[in-house]
Amino acid sequence: MDLEKSPAERPAVPAEGCLTVAIRLPVRIVVLVLVVPVRMLWDALVVGGRFLRDTVLRPVGRVLQWVAWAVFVWPWVTLWRYAVVPVGKALAWLGYVSLVVPAVWIYETVLTPVGHAIAWVARGVGAGFAWVLRGLGAGFAWVLRGIGAVLAWVYARVLTPVGRAVAWLLRGLGIGFGAVALGVYRVVAWLVRHLIVVPALWLYEWILAPVGRAIAWAARGLGWLVRMIFTGIGAALHWTLRVLLVLPALALWRWVLVPVGRVLAVVAREVGDALGHAWRVAGHLSLAVGRFLGRLFRWIFVEPVRWVYRSVLTPVGHLVRDTGLRPAAEAARGVGRVTRQALAAARESARQTRADIRRMLFGTPREPERVPLAKDRREPGAVGTRTLGSSTTALTKD
């Protein structure tokens, strides 16, 4: 099995021109010389910033956070928890006791019976009014029925004949007026047709229409002439601008700007690649320099300080602790114990003295009499009790 790709399957690598190869090496050398100090300065700033963050800013931030909590948050939390909440609960209980409970009692014991009584009275009054209104309605209905009968007789016997006579008269007058209006309309229409419409049609067909057609033909010819003039002027301007502006600009773009742009693009790409390569190389150099400086600092400062701490300061500290601090601490603890014992003895003596003075001034207080308990009253004393181990029982007597 062939694990390698055939030449036809391998991706085509774009060939680089001589300009790219000629620009790459000097650009990378120059960029490396310029970037190495910047990268080392940047790495130094990063290390210093991390050291400052870990040793100064973070502890200061924690202290400021604690101070802000203690100054701004904790007082309000304490005020809310131990002042506002208890006061609110007390006010709620007081409002419930002073407002809700009396209101409920008044509603249940006063307002509800009064409302029931008012509703009963209102129902009785409403029933009375309904009975009265029912009677009045029956009377009014009887009166209205009488008035309606009278009006029906007047309409049937008086108004209907009069209305029919008036309608017959108005119908005759309408027929006469219609005949007169129709004759007048026909006369006016004949006069308008023969005096206005027929002369206007003749004037339009034989004078206005030919004159309008001639004007339209002249306007079309004039428009064609103007269009041809402007077309020629436009063509002349088009070729003039094309020869004077477009072709030189196209030649400038094709033969000058495009090659220069490609060269600048190659230079910019190579400068970008050189910057990335130089930044990575400078990072490795900066890391090596940082490690060297770290080891040098460790050899010059850290190891001597560690040796001094382990070989000199630790034995001296142990010696000072064993010979000075520990005996001093034991002596201080002994002095503290003696002092506490002396203070306890002094307090006991003062207590006894106060008790003696109180007994001399007021006498010894009388002991309260002991009240015998129920079982003491029911059971005999220790001497008269009956036990199985005593010889006074009937079973163990000789």
Short mmCIF file of C-alpha atoms in Angstrom, two decimals:
data_model
loop_
_atom_site.label_atom_id
_atom_site.label_comp_id
_atom_site.label_asym_id
_atom_site.label_seq_id
_atom_site.Cartn_x
_atom_site.Cartn_y
_atom_site.Cartn_z
CA MET A 1 0.00 0.00 0.00
CA ASP A 2 1.47 3.38 -1.07
CA LEU A 3 1.28 5.81 1.87
CA GLU A 4 2.65 8.77 -0.07
CA LYS A 5 0.57 10.90 -2.37
CA SER A 6 1.20 10.82 -6.06
CA PRO A 7 2.53 13.99 -7.71
CA ALA A 8 -0.93 14.63 -9.19
CA GLU A 9 -2.56 14.48 -5.70
CA ARG A 10 -0.01 16.68 -3.89
CA PRO A 11 -1.14 20.30 -3.33
CA ALA A 12 0.54 22.75 -5.63
CA VAL A 13 2.90 25.11 -3.74
CA PRO A 14 2.95 28.59 -5.27
CA ALA A 15 6.37 29.46 -6.61
CA GLU A 16 8.00 32.52 -5.10
CA GLY A 17 9.52 35.14 -7.33
CA CYS A 18 13.03 36.53 -7.19
CA LEU A 19 11.72 39.80 -5.72
CA THR A 20 10.27 37.97 -2.70
CA VAL A 21 13.49 36.01 -2.09
CA ALA A 22 15.60 39.18 -2.50
CA ILE A 23 13.48 41.18 -0.03
CA ARG A 24 12.98 38.49 2.66
CA LEU A 25 16.47 38.09 4.18
CA PRO A 26 17.44 41.79 4.63
CA VAL A 27 13.98 42.66 5.88
CA ARG A 28 14.10 39.87 8.47
CA ILE A 29 17.59 40.93 9.63
CA VAL A 30 16.55 44.58 10.05
CA VAL A 31 13.29 43.69 11.74
CA LEU A 32 15.05 41.24 14.11
CA VAL A 33 17.54 43.95 15.16
CA LEU A 34 14.66 46.36 15.79
CA VAL A 35 12.28 43.92 17.48
CA VAL A 36 14.65 42.19 19.95
CA PRO A 37 15.01 45.22 22.31
CA VAL A 38 11.27 45.88 22.13
CA ARG A 39 10.43 42.25 22.96
CA MET A 40 12.91 42.16 25.85
CA LEU A 41 11.49 45.42 27.21
CA TRP A 42 7.98 44.02 26.81
CA ASP A 43 8.87 40.79 28.63
CA ALA A 44 10.52 42.83 31.42
CA LEU A 45 7.40 44.94 31.75
CA VAL A 46 5.22 41.80 31.80
CA VAL A 47 7.32 40.19 34.55
CA GLY A 48 7.36 43.42 36.55
CA GLY A 49 3.62 43.83 36.11
CA ARG A 50 2.93 40.27 37.26
CA PHE A 51 5.22 40.72 40.27
CA LEU A 52 3.51 44.03 41.10
CA ARG A 53 0.08 42.43 40.69
CA ASP A 54 0.90 39.43 42.91
CA THR A 55 2.79 41.29 45.63
CA VAL A 56 1.13 44.74 45.76
CA LEU A 57 -2.07 45.16 43.80
CA ARG A 58 -3.81 41.93 44.79
CA PRO A 59 -3.17 42.32 48.60
CA VAL A 60 -4.08 46.01 48.41
CA GLY A 61 -7.21 45.09 46.46
CA ARG A 62 -8.20 42.53 49.08
CA VAL A 63 -7.60 45.06 51.88
CA LEU A 64 -9.63 47.68 50.01
CA GLN A 65 -12.38 45.13 49.41
CA TRP A 66 -12.47 44.27 53.11
CA VAL A 67 -12.44 47.98 54.07
CA ALA A 68 -15.21 48.73 51.56
CA TRP A 69 -17.25 45.83 52.96
CA ALA A 70 -16.66 46.99 56.53
CA VAL A 71 -17.42 50.65 55.75
CA PHE A 72 -20.21 50.49 53.18
CA VAL A 73 -21.88 47.06 53.28
CA TRP A 74 -21.60 45.71 56.82
CA PRO A 75 -23.25 48.75 58.56
CA TRP A 76 -26.23 48.61 56.19
CA VAL A 77 -26.55 44.84 56.59
CA THR A 78 -26.40 45.19 60.37
CA LEU A 79 -28.89 48.06 60.30
CA TRP A 80 -31.26 46.05 58.10
CA ARG A 81 -30.91 42.83 60.09
CA TYR A 82 -30.99 44.19 63.65
CA ALA A 83 -32.97 47.43 63.29
CA VAL A 84 -35.17 47.65 60.20
CA VAL A 85 -36.43 44.05 60.20
CA PRO A 86 -37.36 43.97 63.95
CA VAL A 87 -38.94 47.44 63.74
CA GLY A 88 -40.85 46.39 60.61
CA LYS A 89 -42.10 43.23 62.30
CA ALA A 90 -43.11 45.23 65.39
CA LEU A 91 -44.93 47.82 63.26
CA ALA A 92 -46.65 45.04 61.28
CA TRP A 93 -47.81 43.36 64.49
CA LEU A 94 -48.91 46.72 65.94
CA GLY A 95 -50.79 47.59 62.73
CA TYR A 96 -52.46 44.17 62.74
CA VAL A 97 -53.47 44.50 66.39
CA SER A 98 -54.54 48.15 66.20
CA LEU A 99 -56.20 48.21 62.76
CA VAL A 100 -57.01 44.80 61.33
CA VAL A 101 -58.37 43.14 64.47
CA PRO A 102 -60.69 46.09 65.42
CA ALA A 103 -61.81 46.46 61.81
CA VAL A 104 -62.67 42.75 61.59
CA TRP A 105 -64.49 42.91 64.93
CA ILE A 106 -66.47 46.02 63.86
CA TYR A 107 -67.33 44.37 60.52
CA GLU A 108 -68.48 41.12 62.11
CA THR A 109 -70.34 42.52 65.14
CA VAL A 110 -71.62 45.93 63.93
CA LEU A 111 -71.60 46.44 60.18
CA THR A 112 -72.91 42.99 59.20
CA PRO A 113 -76.09 43.16 61.42
CA VAL A 114 -76.69 46.80 60.39
CA GLY A 115 -76.32 45.86 56.72
CA HIS A 116 -78.75 42.98 57.11
CA ALA A 117 -81.27 45.31 58.78
CA ILE A 118 -80.86 47.95 56.04
CA ALA A 119 -81.30 45.29 53.37
CA TRP A 120 -84.51 44.02 55.06
CA VAL A 121 -85.92 47.56 55.28
CA ALA A 122 -84.96 48.26 51.66
CA ARG A 123 -86.71 45.08 50.54
CA GLY A 124 -89.88 46.10 52.39
CA VAL A 125 -89.82 49.64 50.98
CA GLY A 126 -89.15 48.27 47.48
CA ALA A 127 -92.14 45.92 47.76
CA GLY A 128 -94.39 48.85 48.83
CA PHE A 129 -93.19 51.04 45.98
CA ALA A 130 -93.70 48.20 43.52
CA TRP A 131 -97.33 47.75 44.69
CA VAL A 132 -98.00 51.50 44.39
CA LEU A 133 -96.37 51.69 40.94
CA ARG A 134 -98.35 48.66 39.79
CA GLY A 135 -101.62 50.39 40.73
CA LEU A 136 -100.58 53.65 39.07
CA GLY A 137 -99.54 51.74 35.94
CA ALA A 138 -102.96 50.06 35.72
CA GLY A 139 -104.71 53.48 35.98
CA PHE A 140 -102.49 55.08 33.37
CA ALA A 141 -103.02 52.11 31.06
CA TRP A 142 -106.84 52.50 31.30
CA VAL A 143 -106.57 56.26 30.57
CA LEU A 144 -104.25 55.68 27.61
CA ARG A 145 -106.59 53.03 26.18
CA GLY A 146 -109.45 55.57 26.24
CA ILE A 147 -107.34 58.28 24.58
CA GLY A 148 -106.17 55.77 21.93
CA ALA A 149 -109.81 54.86 21.09
CA VAL A 150 -110.71 58.55 20.64
CA LEU A 151 -107.67 59.19 18.44
CA ALA A 152 -108.44 56.10 16.31
CA TRP A 153 -112.03 57.36 15.67
CA VAL A 154 -110.72 60.85 14.69
CA TYR A 155 -108.13 59.30 12.31
CA ALA A 156 -110.66 56.98 10.67
CA ARG A 157 -113.59 59.44 10.35
CA VAL A 158 -111.82 62.81 9.83
CA LEU A 159 -108.16 62.66 8.83
CA THR A 160 -108.40 59.81 6.28
CA PRO A 161 -111.03 61.50 3.95
CA VAL A 162 -109.20 64.85 4.16
CA GLY A 163 -105.86 63.21 3.32
CA ARG A 164 -107.29 61.38 0.32
CA ALA A 165 -108.76 64.62 -1.11
CA VAL A 166 -105.43 66.47 -0.65
CA ALA A 167 -103.52 63.60 -2.33
CA TRP A 168 -105.88 63.61 -5.39
CA LEU A 169 -105.43 67.39 -5.77
CA LEU A 170 -101.60 67.20 -5.48
CA ARG A 171 -101.50 64.34 -8.04
CA GLY A 172 -103.37 66.48 -10.61
CA LEU A 173 -101.09 69.46 -10.01
CA GLY A 174 -97.98 67.22 -10.39
CA ILE A 175 -99.18 65.86 -13.77
CA GLY A 176 -99.71 69.41 -15.10
CA PHE A 177 -96.36 70.71 -13.90
CA GLY A 178 -94.61 67.63 -15.38
CA ALA A 179 -96.11 68.18 -18.85
CA VAL A 180 -95.05 71.86 -18.85
CA ALA A 181 -91.48 71.01 -17.66
CA LEU A 182 -91.10 68.31 -20.35
CA GLY A 183 -92.04 70.75 -23.14
CA VAL A 184 -89.64 73.41 -21.86
CA TYR A 185 -86.82 70.82 -21.61
CA ARG A 186 -87.28 69.66 -25.21
CA VAL A 187 -87.27 73.23 -26.56
CA VAL A 188 -84.10 74.13 -24.62
CA ALA A 189 -82.33 70.92 -25.73
CA TRP A 190 -83.11 71.60 -29.47
CA LEU A 191 -81.81 75.18 -29.19
CA VAL A 192 -78.57 74.09 -27.41
CA ARG A 193 -77.90 71.35 -30.01
CA HIS A 194 -78.37 73.56 -33.08
CA LEU A 195 -76.81 76.74 -31.66
CA ILE A 196 -73.80 75.40 -29.67
CA VAL A 197 -73.01 71.69 -30.18
CA VAL A 198 -73.21 71.50 -34.01
CA PRO A 199 -71.04 74.64 -34.63
CA ALA A 200 -68.48 73.43 -32.03
CA LEU A 201 -68.19 70.01 -33.73
CA TRP A 202 -67.71 71.62 -37.18
CA LEU A 203 -65.01 73.98 -35.75
CA TYR A 204 -63.15 71.06 -34.12
CA GLU A 205 -63.25 68.77 -37.20
CA TRP A 206 -62.35 71.32 -39.92
CA ILE A 207 -60.12 73.87 -38.11
CA LEU A 208 -58.68 72.76 -34.73
CA ALA A 209 -57.83 69.14 -35.66
CA PRO A 210 -55.81 69.98 -38.84
CA VAL A 211 -54.01 72.82 -37.05
CA GLY A 212 -53.16 70.51 -34.10
CA ARG A 213 -51.83 67.79 -36.42
CA ALA A 214 -49.59 70.31 -38.18
CA ILE A 215 -48.24 71.61 -34.86
CA ALA A 216 -47.57 68.04 -33.63
CA TRP A 217 -45.70 67.14 -36.87
CA ALA A 218 -43.56 70.32 -36.54
CA ALA A 219 -42.85 69.55 -32.85
CA ARG A 220 -41.77 65.97 -33.69
CA GLY A 221 -39.42 67.23 -36.43
CA LEU A 222 -37.94 69.84 -34.06
CA GLY A 223 -37.49 67.18 -31.35
CA TRP A 224 -35.72 64.84 -33.79
CA LEU A 225 -33.39 67.70 -34.83
CA VAL A 226 -32.57 68.63 -31.21
CA ARG A 227 -32.02 64.94 -30.34
CA MET A 228 -29.61 64.49 -33.23
CA ILE A 229 -27.69 67.65 -32.26
CA PHE A 230 -27.35 66.51 -28.61
CA THR A 231 -26.42 62.97 -29.74
CA GLY A 232 -23.57 64.31 -31.84
CA ILE A 233 -22.38 66.56 -28.99
CA GLY A 234 -22.54 63.61 -26.55
CA ALA A 235 -20.58 61.34 -28.87
CA ALA A 236 -17.92 63.99 -29.35
CA LEU A 237 -17.65 64.56 -25.57
CA HIS A 238 -17.57 60.80 -24.94
CA TRP A 239 -14.66 60.18 -27.30
CA THR A 240 -12.88 63.31 -26.10
CA LEU A 241 -13.10 62.27 -22.44
CA ARG A 242 -12.21 58.67 -23.33
CA VAL A 243 -9.08 59.70 -25.23
CA LEU A 244 -8.01 62.45 -22.79
CA LEU A 245 -8.92 60.90 -19.39
CA VAL A 246 -10.08 57.26 -19.46
CA LEU A 247 -7.33 55.74 -21.61
CA PRO A 248 -4.46 57.52 -19.73
CA ALA A 249 -6.03 56.59 -16.38
CA LEU A 250 -6.46 52.96 -17.49
CA ALA A 251 -2.86 52.84 -18.72
CA LEU A 252 -1.65 54.39 -15.42
CA TRP A 253 -3.66 51.83 -13.41
CA ARG A 254 -2.64 48.84 -15.53
CA TRP A 255 1.06 49.58 -16.13
CA VAL A 256 2.02 51.63 -13.01
CA LEU A 257 -0.30 51.30 -9.99
CA VAL A 258 -0.96 47.54 -10.24
CA PRO A 259 2.74 46.56 -10.41
CA VAL A 260 3.64 49.04 -7.66
CA GLY A 261 0.77 47.72 -5.53
CA ARG A 262 1.91 44.15 -6.03
CA VAL A 263 5.46 45.09 -5.02
CA LEU A 264 4.14 46.93 -1.94
CA ALA A 265 1.91 43.96 -1.10
CA VAL A 266 4.92 41.62 -1.30
CA VAL A 267 6.96 44.01 0.86
CA ALA A 268 4.14 44.36 3.39
CA ARG A 269 3.61 40.58 3.55
CA GLU A 270 7.30 39.95 4.02
CA VAL A 271 7.53 42.70 6.66
CA GLY A 272 4.57 41.13 8.49
CA ASP A 273 6.10 37.64 8.30
CA ALA A 274 9.46 39.09 9.39
CA LEU A 275 7.81 40.83 12.34
CA GLY A 276 6.14 37.59 13.45
CA HIS A 277 9.32 35.58 13.02
CA ALA A 278 11.42 38.23 14.76
CA TRP A 279 8.89 38.48 17.61
CA ARG A 280 9.05 34.73 18.17
CA VAL A 281 12.88 34.68 17.99
CA ALA A 282 13.03 37.67 20.32
CA GLY A 283 10.72 35.79 22.69
CA HIS A 284 13.12 32.84 22.81
CA LEU A 285 16.08 35.21 23.31
CA SER A 286 14.21 37.10 26.02
CA LEU A 287 13.33 33.80 27.74
CA ALA A 288 16.98 32.71 27.66
CA VAL A 289 18.15 36.09 28.98
CA GLY A 290 15.47 36.00 31.70
CA ARG A 291 16.50 32.50 32.78
CA PHE A 292 20.16 33.55 32.83
CA LEU A 293 19.35 36.63 34.92
CA GLY A 294 17.19 34.51 37.23
CA ARG A 295 19.96 31.98 37.78
CA LEU A 296 22.48 34.79 38.26
CA PHE A 297 20.19 36.44 40.85
CA ARG A 298 19.76 33.07 42.54
CA TRP A 299 23.51 32.43 42.68
CA ILE A 300 24.36 35.98 43.82
CA PHE A 301 21.56 36.71 46.27
CA VAL A 302 19.16 33.81 46.98
CA GLU A 303 21.68 31.01 47.68
CA PRO A 304 23.86 33.15 50.03
CA VAL A 305 20.77 34.35 51.87
CA ARG A 306 19.48 30.79 52.13
CA TRP A 307 22.88 29.55 53.36
CA VAL A 308 23.06 32.36 55.93
CA TYR A 309 19.51 31.56 57.08
CA ARG A 310 20.14 27.80 57.39
CA SER A 311 23.71 27.87 58.69
CA VAL A 312 23.75 31.01 60.85
CA LEU A 313 20.34 32.44 61.68
CA THR A 314 18.57 29.12 62.40
CA PRO A 315 21.17 27.85 64.99
CA VAL A 316 21.36 31.32 66.57
CA GLY A 317 17.54 31.44 66.74
CA HIS A 318 17.39 27.97 68.31
CA LEU A 319 20.07 28.98 70.83
CA VAL A 320 18.22 32.20 71.72
CA ARG A 321 14.96 30.28 72.00
CA ASP A 322 16.41 27.53 74.21
CA THR A 323 18.56 29.76 76.42
CA GLY A 324 16.49 32.93 76.66
CA LEU A 325 12.97 32.90 75.35
CA ARG A 326 11.80 29.55 76.68
CA PRO A 327 13.02 30.15 80.32
CA ALA A 328 11.57 33.67 80.16
CA ALA A 329 8.25 32.23 79.03
CA GLU A 330 8.30 29.64 81.81
CA ALA A 331 9.10 32.37 84.35
CA ALA A 332 6.30 34.54 82.97
CA ARG A 333 3.83 31.66 83.20
CA GLY A 334 4.96 30.96 86.81
CA VAL A 335 4.51 34.64 87.70
CA GLY A 336 1.07 34.55 86.12
CA ARG A 337 0.07 31.49 88.14
CA VAL A 338 1.33 33.05 91.40
CA THR A 339 -0.47 36.28 90.59
CA ARG A 340 -3.74 34.48 89.86
CA GLN A 341 -3.45 32.47 93.10
CA ALA A 342 -2.75 35.65 95.09
CA LEU A 343 -5.71 37.43 93.50
CA ALA A 344 -7.99 34.41 94.20
CA ALA A 345 -6.83 34.34 97.86
CA ALA A 346 -7.43 38.11 98.11
CA ARG A 347 -10.94 37.78 96.65
CA GLU A 348 -11.73 34.91 99.05
CA SER A 349 -10.46 36.93 102.05
CA ALA A 350 -12.54 39.92 100.95
CA ARG A 351 -15.61 37.70 100.59
CA GLN A 352 -15.10 36.20 104.09
CA THR A 353 -14.57 39.69 105.54
CA ARG A 354 -17.82 40.99 104.02
CA ALA A 355 -19.67 37.91 105.37
CA ASP A 356 -18.28 38.48 108.91
CA ILE A 357 -19.19 42.18 108.81
CA ARG A 358 -22.73 41.35 107.62
CA ARG A 359 -23.15 38.78 110.45
CA MET A 360 -21.88 41.30 113.07
CA LEU A 361 -24.26 44.03 111.89
CA PHE A 362 -27.41 42.08 111.00
CA GLY A 363 -26.92 38.77 112.79
CA THR A 364 -27.11 35.27 111.45
CA PRO A 365 -30.05 34.74 109.10
CA ARG A 366 -32.66 32.30 110.35
CA GLU A 367 -32.73 28.96 108.62
CA PRO A 368 -36.08 28.31 106.88
CA GLU A 369 -38.19 25.54 108.37
CA ARG A 370 -38.24 22.38 106.33
CA VAL A 371 -41.70 21.40 105.14
CA PRO A 372 -42.15 17.62 105.26
CA LEU A 373 -43.00 16.06 101.94
CA ALA A 374 -46.00 13.82 101.31
CA LYS A 375 -43.95 10.65 101.32
CA ASP A 376 -42.28 11.77 104.57
CA ARG A 377 -45.73 12.23 106.12
CA ARG A 378 -46.95 8.84 104.90
CA GLU A 379 -43.86 6.71 105.61
CA PRO A 380 -42.32 6.18 109.10
CA GLY A 381 -38.84 7.39 110.00
CA ALA A 382 -35.57 5.61 109.42
CA VAL A 383 -35.77 3.84 112.75
CA GLY A 384 -39.32 2.58 112.32
CA THR A 385 -39.04 1.44 108.74
CA ARG A 386 -39.48 -2.19 107.85
CA THR A 387 -36.74 -3.78 105.79
CA LEU A 388 -35.96 -7.33 104.79
CA GLY A 389 -32.40 -7.03 106.07
CA SER A 390 -33.49 -6.03 109.62
CA SER A 391 -34.19 -8.50 112.43
CA THR A 392 -37.38 -6.68 113.39
CA THR A 393 -39.47 -8.36 110.74
CA ALA A 394 -41.66 -11.27 111.56
CA LEU A 395 -39.86 -13.58 109.13
CA THR A 396 -36.36 -13.03 110.54
CA LYS A 397 -37.14 -12.95 114.28
CA ASP A 398 -35.70 -15.76 116.38
#
